[in-house]
Coordinates of C-alpha atoms and ligand atoms in Angstrom, one line a residue:
X219 CA 66.5 181.3 143.7
X220 CA 67.8 178.8 146.2
X221 CA 69.9 175.8 145.1
X222 CA 68.3 172.3 145.4
X223 CA 69.4 170.6 148.6
X224 CA 72.7 168.9 148.4
X225 CA 72.3 165.1 148.3
X226 CA 73.3 163.4 151.5
X227 CA 74.8 160.4 149.7
X228 CA 76.5 160.3 146.3
X229 CA 78.9 158.2 144.3
X230 CA 82.4 159.3 143.2
X231 CA 84.6 157.6 140.6
X232 CA 87.9 156.7 142.1
X233 CA 89.6 157.1 138.8
X234 CA 88.3 160.3 137.2
X235 CA 86.5 161.9 140.1
X236 CA 83.1 162.2 138.5
X237 CA 80.2 162.6 140.9
X238 CA 77.3 160.3 140.1
X239 CA 73.8 160.2 141.7
X240 CA 73.5 157.5 144.3
X241 CA 70.6 155.8 142.4
X242 CA 72.6 155.5 139.1
X243 CA 72.6 151.7 138.6
X244 CA 75.9 151.4 136.6
X245 CA 78.3 149.1 138.5
X246 CA 81.2 151.3 137.3
X247 CA 81.8 154.9 136.4
X248 CA 79.7 155.5 133.3
X249 CA 82.4 157.9 131.9
X250 CA 85.6 155.9 132.4
X251 CA 84.5 152.5 133.9
X252 CA 86.5 153.3 137.1
X253 CA 85.4 151.9 140.5
X254 CA 82.8 153.9 142.3
X255 CA 82.8 154.8 145.9
X256 CA 80.0 156.1 148.1
X257 CA 80.2 159.4 150.1
X258 CA 77.9 160.3 152.9
X259 CA 77.5 163.7 154.3
X260 CA 78.9 163.4 157.9
X261 CA 75.9 162.9 160.3
X262 CA 74.9 166.1 161.9
X263 CA 75.8 164.6 165.3
X264 CA 79.2 163.0 165.6
X265 CA 81.3 161.6 168.4
X266 CA 79.6 160.9 171.6
X267 CA 76.1 161.6 170.3
X268 CA 76.5 159.2 167.3
X269 CA 77.9 156.5 169.5
X270 CA 74.9 157.0 171.9
X271 CA 72.5 156.7 168.9
X272 CA 74.1 153.4 167.9
X273 CA 74.2 152.2 171.5
X274 CA 70.5 153.0 172.1
X275 CA 69.7 150.7 169.2
X276 CA 71.7 147.7 170.6
X277 CA 69.2 145.0 171.4
X278 CA 66.3 146.3 169.2
X279 CA 64.3 143.2 168.4
X280 CA 62.2 144.1 165.4
X281 CA 62.5 146.0 162.1
X282 CA 65.5 147.1 160.2
X283 CA 67.3 148.5 163.3
X284 CA 67.5 144.9 164.7
X285 CA 70.1 144.3 162.0
X286 CA 73.8 144.6 162.8
X287 CA 74.1 146.4 159.5
X288 CA 71.2 148.8 159.6
X289 CA 71.8 149.7 163.2
X290 CA 74.5 151.9 161.6
X291 CA 72.3 153.2 158.8
X292 CA 73.8 156.7 159.1
X293 CA 77.1 155.3 158.1
X294 CA 75.8 152.7 155.6
X295 CA 73.0 154.2 153.4
X296 CA 71.1 156.9 155.2
X297 CA 68.7 157.4 152.3
X298 CA 67.5 153.8 151.9
X299 CA 65.1 153.6 154.9
X300 CA 61.9 152.9 152.9
X301 CA 63.5 150.1 150.8
X302 CA 65.5 148.1 153.4
X303 CA 65.5 144.4 152.8
X304 CA 67.0 142.7 155.9
X305 CA 67.1 139.2 157.3
X306 CA 68.3 140.6 159.8
X307 CA 72.0 140.0 159.6
X308 CA 75.1 140.9 161.6
X309 CA 75.0 140.9 165.4
X310 CA 77.8 138.3 165.3
X311 CA 79.7 137.4 168.5
X312 CA 83.1 138.5 169.5
X313 CA 84.6 135.3 171.0
X314 CA 87.5 134.7 173.3
X315 CA 89.1 131.2 173.3
X316 CA 92.0 130.4 175.5
X317 CA 93.1 127.5 173.3
X318 CA 93.0 129.6 170.2
X319 CA 94.8 132.6 171.8
X320 CA 97.5 130.2 173.2
X321 CA 98.1 128.7 169.8
X322 CA 98.5 132.2 168.2
X323 CA 100.7 133.5 171.0
X324 CA 98.3 136.4 171.6
X325 CA 96.6 136.4 175.0
X326 CA 94.4 139.3 174.0
X327 CA 93.1 137.7 170.8
X328 CA 89.4 137.9 170.0
X329 CA 87.5 136.3 167.1
X330 CA 84.7 138.2 165.3
X331 CA 82.6 135.3 164.0
X332 CA 81.1 136.4 160.7
X333 CA 80.2 132.8 160.0
X334 CA 77.2 133.4 162.3
X335 CA 75.4 135.4 159.7
X336 CA 72.2 134.1 158.1
X337 CA 73.8 132.3 155.1
X338 CA 77.0 131.6 157.1
X339 CA 79.4 134.4 155.9
X340 CA 80.0 138.1 156.1
X341 CA 78.8 138.4 152.5
X342 CA 75.3 138.9 154.0
X343 CA 76.3 142.3 155.4
X344 CA 77.1 143.5 151.9
X345 CA 74.2 141.7 150.3
X346 CA 71.5 143.3 152.4
X347 CA 72.6 146.7 151.2
X348 CA 73.2 145.5 147.6
X349 CA 69.8 144.0 147.2
X350 CA 68.2 147.0 149.0
X351 CA 69.9 149.1 146.4
X352 CA 68.7 146.8 143.6
X353 CA 65.2 147.4 144.7
X354 CA 65.7 151.2 144.9
X355 CA 66.9 151.3 141.3
X356 CA 64.0 148.9 140.3
X357 CA 66.3 146.2 139.0
X358 CA 64.6 143.3 137.2
X359 CA 67.3 140.8 138.2
X360 CA 70.6 140.6 140.1
X361 CA 73.8 138.9 139.1
X362 CA 77.3 138.1 140.5
X363 CA 80.5 136.1 140.0
X364 CA 81.5 134.3 143.1
X365 CA 83.9 131.9 144.8
X366 CA 80.8 130.7 146.5
X367 CA 79.7 132.8 149.5
X368 CA 78.6 135.8 147.5
X369 CA 76.5 133.4 145.4
X370 CA 74.9 131.9 148.5
X371 CA 74.2 135.4 149.9
X372 CA 72.9 136.8 146.6
X373 CA 70.7 133.7 146.1
X374 CA 69.1 134.1 149.5
X375 CA 68.6 137.8 149.5
X376 CA 67.3 137.8 145.9
X377 CA 64.8 135.1 147.0
X378 CA 63.7 137.3 150.0
X379 CA 63.2 140.2 147.6
X380 CA 61.4 138.1 145.0
X381 CA 64.1 138.9 142.3
X382 CA 65.6 136.4 139.9
X383 CA 69.3 135.8 140.5
X384 CA 72.1 134.7 138.2
X385 CA 75.4 133.4 139.7
X386 CA 78.6 132.5 137.9
X387 CA 81.0 130.2 139.8
X388 CA 84.2 128.5 138.7
X389 CA 83.4 124.8 138.0
X390 CA 85.0 122.5 140.5
X391 CA 86.4 125.3 142.7
X392 CA 83.4 126.0 144.9
X393 CA 83.0 124.5 148.3
X394 CA 80.1 122.1 148.6
X395 CA 78.0 124.0 151.2
X396 CA 78.1 127.2 149.1
X397 CA 77.1 125.6 145.8
X398 CA 74.3 123.7 147.7
X399 CA 73.0 127.0 149.1
X400 CA 73.0 128.7 145.7
X401 CA 70.9 125.9 144.2
X402 CA 68.7 125.6 147.2
X403 CA 67.8 129.3 147.3
X404 CA 66.9 129.1 143.7
X405 CA 69.6 131.1 141.8
X406 CA 70.2 130.3 138.2
X407 CA 73.7 128.8 138.7
X408 CA 76.3 128.7 135.9
X409 CA 79.3 126.5 136.4
X410 CA 82.0 128.3 134.4
X411 CA 84.9 126.3 132.9
X412 CA 87.5 128.8 134.2
X413 CA 88.6 130.5 137.4
X414 CA 87.1 133.2 139.5
X415 CA 88.7 136.0 137.6
X416 CA 87.1 134.6 134.4
X417 CA 83.7 134.6 136.1
X418 CA 84.2 138.2 137.2
X419 CA 84.8 139.4 133.7
X420 CA 81.9 137.3 132.3
X421 CA 79.5 138.6 135.0
X422 CA 80.4 142.1 134.2
X423 CA 79.6 141.7 130.5
X424 CA 76.6 139.5 131.0
X425 CA 74.9 141.8 133.5
X426 CA 75.2 144.7 131.1
X427 CA 73.9 142.6 128.2
X428 CA 71.0 141.1 130.2
X429 CA 70.1 144.2 132.2
X430 CA 70.8 142.6 135.6
X431 CA 72.0 144.7 138.5
X432 CA 75.6 143.5 139.2
X433 CA 76.4 142.7 142.8
X434 CA 80.0 141.7 142.7
X435 CA 82.2 143.3 145.3
X436 CA 83.1 146.1 142.9
X437 CA 79.6 147.2 143.8
X438 CA 80.2 150.1 146.2
X439 CA 76.9 149.4 148.1
X440 CA 78.1 146.0 149.3
X441 CA 81.2 147.6 150.8
X442 CA 79.1 150.0 152.8
X443 CA 77.4 147.0 154.4
X444 CA 80.8 145.2 155.1
X445 CA 82.0 148.3 156.9
X446 CA 79.7 147.3 159.7
X447 CA 81.9 144.3 160.7
X448 CA 84.3 147.0 162.0
X449 CA 81.6 149.3 163.4
X450 CA 80.0 146.4 165.3
X451 CA 83.3 145.1 166.7
X452 CA 84.2 148.6 167.9
X453 CA 80.8 148.9 169.5
X454 CA 81.3 145.5 171.2
X455 CA 84.6 146.8 172.6
X456 CA 82.8 149.9 174.0
X457 CA 84.3 152.0 171.2
X458 CA 87.8 151.3 172.5
X459 CA 89.7 150.3 169.3
X460 CA 91.9 147.2 169.4
X461 CA 95.5 147.5 168.2
X462 CA 95.0 145.2 165.2
X463 CA 92.3 143.9 163.0
X464 CA 93.3 140.8 161.0
X465 CA 91.3 139.8 158.0
X466 CA 91.7 137.2 155.2
X467 CA 92.2 138.9 151.8
X468 CA 91.0 137.6 148.5
X469 CA 89.2 140.1 146.2
X470 CA 90.1 142.8 148.8
X471 CA 86.5 144.0 149.3
X472 CA 86.7 143.6 153.1
X473 CA 90.2 145.2 153.3
X474 CA 88.8 148.2 151.4
X475 CA 85.6 148.3 153.4
X476 CA 87.5 148.1 156.7
X477 CA 89.8 151.0 155.7
X478 CA 86.8 153.1 154.8
X479 CA 85.0 152.3 158.1
X480 CA 88.1 153.3 160.1
X481 CA 88.7 156.5 158.1
X482 CA 85.0 157.6 158.5
X483 CA 85.0 156.4 162.1
X484 CA 87.9 158.8 162.9
X485 CA 86.5 161.7 160.8
X486 CA 83.1 161.4 162.5
X487 CA 84.6 161.1 166.0
X488 CA 83.5 157.5 166.7
X489 CA 87.1 156.6 167.6
X490 CA 90.1 158.7 168.2
X491 CA 92.7 156.3 166.7
X492 CA 92.5 153.6 164.1
X493 CA 93.6 150.0 164.7
X494 CA 96.2 148.7 162.2
X495 CA 94.9 146.4 159.5
X496 CA 96.6 143.1 158.7
X497 CA 95.5 141.5 155.5
X498 CA 96.3 137.8 155.1
X499 CA 96.6 136.0 151.8
X500 CA 97.3 132.3 151.0
X501 CA 100.8 131.8 149.7
X502 CA 99.4 130.4 146.4
X503 CA 97.1 133.4 145.8
X504 CA 99.1 136.4 147.1
X505 CA 99.2 139.1 144.4
X506 CA 98.4 141.8 147.0
X507 CA 101.1 140.6 149.4
X508 CA 103.6 140.7 146.6
X509 CA 102.6 144.3 145.7
X510 CA 102.9 145.2 149.4
X511 CA 106.5 143.8 149.6
X512 CA 107.3 146.0 146.6
X513 CA 106.0 149.1 148.3
X514 CA 102.8 148.9 146.1
X515 CA 105.0 150.0 143.1
X516 CA 102.7 148.0 140.8
X517 CA 99.6 145.8 140.7
X518 CA 100.3 142.1 140.4
X519 CA 98.3 139.2 139.2
X520 CA 98.9 135.5 139.6
X521 CA 97.4 132.1 138.7
X522 CA 95.9 131.3 142.1
X523 CA 96.1 127.9 143.9
X524 CA 95.0 127.5 147.5
X525 CA 92.8 125.1 149.6
X526 CA 91.0 128.2 150.8
X527 CA 88.7 128.6 147.9
X528 CA 87.1 131.9 149.2
X529 CA 90.5 133.6 148.7
X530 CA 91.6 131.7 145.6
X531 CA 91.8 134.9 143.6
X532 CA 94.6 136.0 141.3
X533 CA 93.6 139.5 140.3
X534 CA 91.7 141.2 143.1
X535 CA 89.1 143.7 142.0
X536 CA 89.4 146.2 144.9
X537 CA 93.2 146.5 144.6
X538 CA 93.4 150.3 144.6
X539 CA 91.0 150.9 147.5
X540 CA 92.7 148.2 149.5
X541 CA 96.1 149.8 149.0
X542 CA 94.6 153.0 150.4
X543 CA 93.2 151.1 153.4
X544 CA 96.6 149.5 154.2
X545 CA 98.4 152.9 153.8
X546 CA 95.8 154.8 155.9
X547 CA 96.0 152.4 158.8
X548 CA 99.8 151.8 158.7
X549 CA 98.7 148.2 157.9
X550 CA 100.6 145.2 156.7
X551 CA 99.9 142.3 154.2
X552 CA 101.3 138.8 154.9
X553 CA 100.9 135.3 153.6
X554 CA 100.4 131.8 155.1
X555 CA 100.8 128.4 153.6
X556 CA 97.9 126.0 153.0
X557 CA 99.3 123.7 155.8
X558 CA 99.3 126.7 158.2
X559 CA 95.7 127.5 157.2
X560 CA 94.6 123.9 157.8
X561 CA 96.4 123.8 161.2
X562 CA 94.8 127.1 162.2
X563 CA 91.4 125.8 161.1
X564 CA 91.9 122.6 163.2
X565 CA 92.6 124.8 166.2
X566 CA 89.5 127.0 165.7
X567 CA 87.3 123.9 164.9
X568 CA 88.7 122.0 167.9
X569 CA 87.9 124.8 170.2
X570 CA 84.2 124.3 169.3
X571 CA 84.1 127.5 167.3
X572 CA 84.6 126.3 163.7
X573 CA 85.3 128.2 160.5
X574 CA 86.0 127.7 156.9
X575 CA 89.5 127.5 155.5
X576 CA 89.8 131.1 154.3
X577 CA 88.7 132.3 157.7
X578 CA 91.5 130.3 159.4
X579 CA 94.0 132.3 157.3
X580 CA 93.4 135.3 159.5
X581 CA 94.4 133.3 162.6
X582 CA 97.4 131.8 160.9
X583 CA 98.4 135.2 159.8
X584 CA 98.0 136.7 163.3
X585 CA 100.3 133.9 164.6
X586 CA 102.9 134.6 161.9
X587 CA 102.9 138.4 162.6
X588 CA 103.3 137.7 166.3
X589 CA 106.3 135.4 165.7
X590 CA 107.8 138.1 163.5
X591 CA 107.3 140.7 166.2
X592 CA 105.1 142.8 164.0
X593 CA 102.2 142.3 166.4
X594 CA 103.4 142.5 170.0
X595 CA 102.3 139.7 172.3
X596 CA 100.2 142.0 174.6
X597 CA 98.5 143.8 171.6
X598 CA 94.7 143.6 171.5
X599 CA 94.0 141.7 168.3
X600 CA 90.6 141.0 166.6
X601 CA 90.8 138.3 163.9
X602 CA 87.8 138.1 161.6
X603 CA 86.4 134.6 161.0
X604 CA 84.7 135.2 157.7
X605 CA 82.7 132.0 157.1
X606 CA 81.0 129.0 158.8
X607 CA 82.6 125.5 159.3
X608 CA 79.9 123.8 157.3
X609 CA 80.6 125.8 154.2
X610 CA 83.4 123.4 153.2
X611 CA 82.7 120.0 154.6
X612 CA 84.9 118.3 152.0
X613 CA 88.0 120.0 153.4
X614 CA 87.1 118.9 156.9
X615 CA 86.6 115.3 156.0
X616 CA 89.7 115.2 153.8
X617 CA 91.8 116.6 156.7
X618 CA 90.5 114.2 159.3
X619 CA 89.9 111.1 157.3
X620 CA 92.2 111.1 154.3
X621 CA 95.3 113.3 154.4
X622 CA 98.6 111.4 154.4
X623 CA 100.8 111.7 156.3
X624 CA 98.2 112.0 159.0
X625 CA 98.1 115.6 160.3
X626 CA 98.9 115.9 164.1
X627 CA 95.3 117.1 164.8
X628 CA 93.4 114.6 162.5
X629 CA 90.4 113.1 164.3
X630 CA 90.1 109.8 162.5
X631 CA 86.7 108.1 162.9
X632 CA 86.8 104.3 163.7
X633 CA 84.5 101.8 162.0
X634 CA 83.3 98.9 164.2
X635 CA 80.9 96.0 164.3
X636 CA 77.7 96.7 166.3
X637 CA 79.0 95.1 169.5
X638 CA 79.8 96.5 173.0
X639 CA 83.1 94.5 173.0
X640 CA 84.1 96.3 169.9
X641 CA 83.5 99.7 171.6
X642 CA 85.5 98.6 174.6
X643 CA 88.3 97.3 172.3
X644 CA 88.7 100.6 170.4
X645 CA 88.4 102.6 173.6
X646 CA 91.3 100.7 175.0
X647 CA 89.4 98.5 177.5
Ligands
PLP1105 C1 84.6 136.5 150.3 C2 85.4 135.8 151.4 C3 86.7 136.2 151.7 C4 87.5 137.2 151.0 O1 87.1 138.5 151.2 P1 87.4 139.7 150.1 O2 86.6 140.8 150.5 O3 87.1 139.1 148.8 O4 88.9 139.9 150.3 C5 87.3 135.5 152.8 N1 86.6 134.6 153.5 C6 85.4 134.2 153.2 C7 84.7 133.1 153.9 C8 84.7 134.8 152.1 O5 83.5 134.4 151.8
ZN1106 ZN1 85.3 157.8 136.1

């Protein structure tokens, strides 16, 4: 008798090591509630041949392979072909800006603009895989807790799939654009009187009680999609890895996903060395940076307070896998103040590129690491801009119109009577 063929993809519990079929819909290990992780059998063809496969798909215009996520389906979810739900997403630009590079002190700095995704953040890359998986397991509904962008992405992809969506967001702590998207795309939206960490716990319990498929970033399928930020930027660089990848860090899903992408990328021969990861937290929400300074001796939690709502998280869910990512890549974790975040944002915005506050933390962090000589001035650095400038219009208008003392880069609008003389007057004759 021959054994059944080994599955090409399966889930493994990071805590107890149990192997679980890939179509098991539990968001955590059914035995010990540990976090799950996906394993793919390495593609038959690695190295050059795999790169050539990905390169041959560049520029495909229709179908799932037109997506900047599903282009890498061998590395994302090779078994999902029939169920793929794609906008498409990804295919985001890698931008060079002399003004931004000068401010950061890094001439070789590039910006990977994930705000150019369909709903305006990198969350779409995870959500196309998450909702695809929801369809594979025949979920009746999907749910998540969110600081806003996950809610926007879930709401949009659930609508595309024709699935009801439930989102739980912290009342008063979600940027205007994100809340507007969740409502517009038709998700049942609960404004929770509590913080993000409260929402996360509640979503966990509620999804189990209501039988909804949970699509928080603990969901391992989302992380598979987010890996493609790294794969795509490597491909855009001709598979020549940069020296550093700098990313804002909140719940640590991206940090974890980037670590996994780089580990697999090396194991499969896509790259021969990994860039170093730099995770950047806001000073007021920096439990991971605190753990890093203590050599990851223990997990920390804090009461979070930062202007960058997307990283206003005190107890990051993907802590353990992010620790592995930092260790595996000889990475670092640093912090930046809210003032530095707003200044970095004004620089990116003023360059005509634009991003939301959390994204600007990556740039502010890159500048700090260059000043501390951790990143060398000639290093090739890619900073990931995670979200679009229109996500958080309130922070933009507050900075330019209201903040006192007036920030150096504030662009105050001027109100006038409807007369040419008035225009001439304010324009200085
Ligand atoms: C979700 C999000 C982050 C934080 O990413 P994590 O994976 O939670 O660390 C940063 N920036 C933006 C714009 C986000 O939406
Ligand atoms: Zn387990």
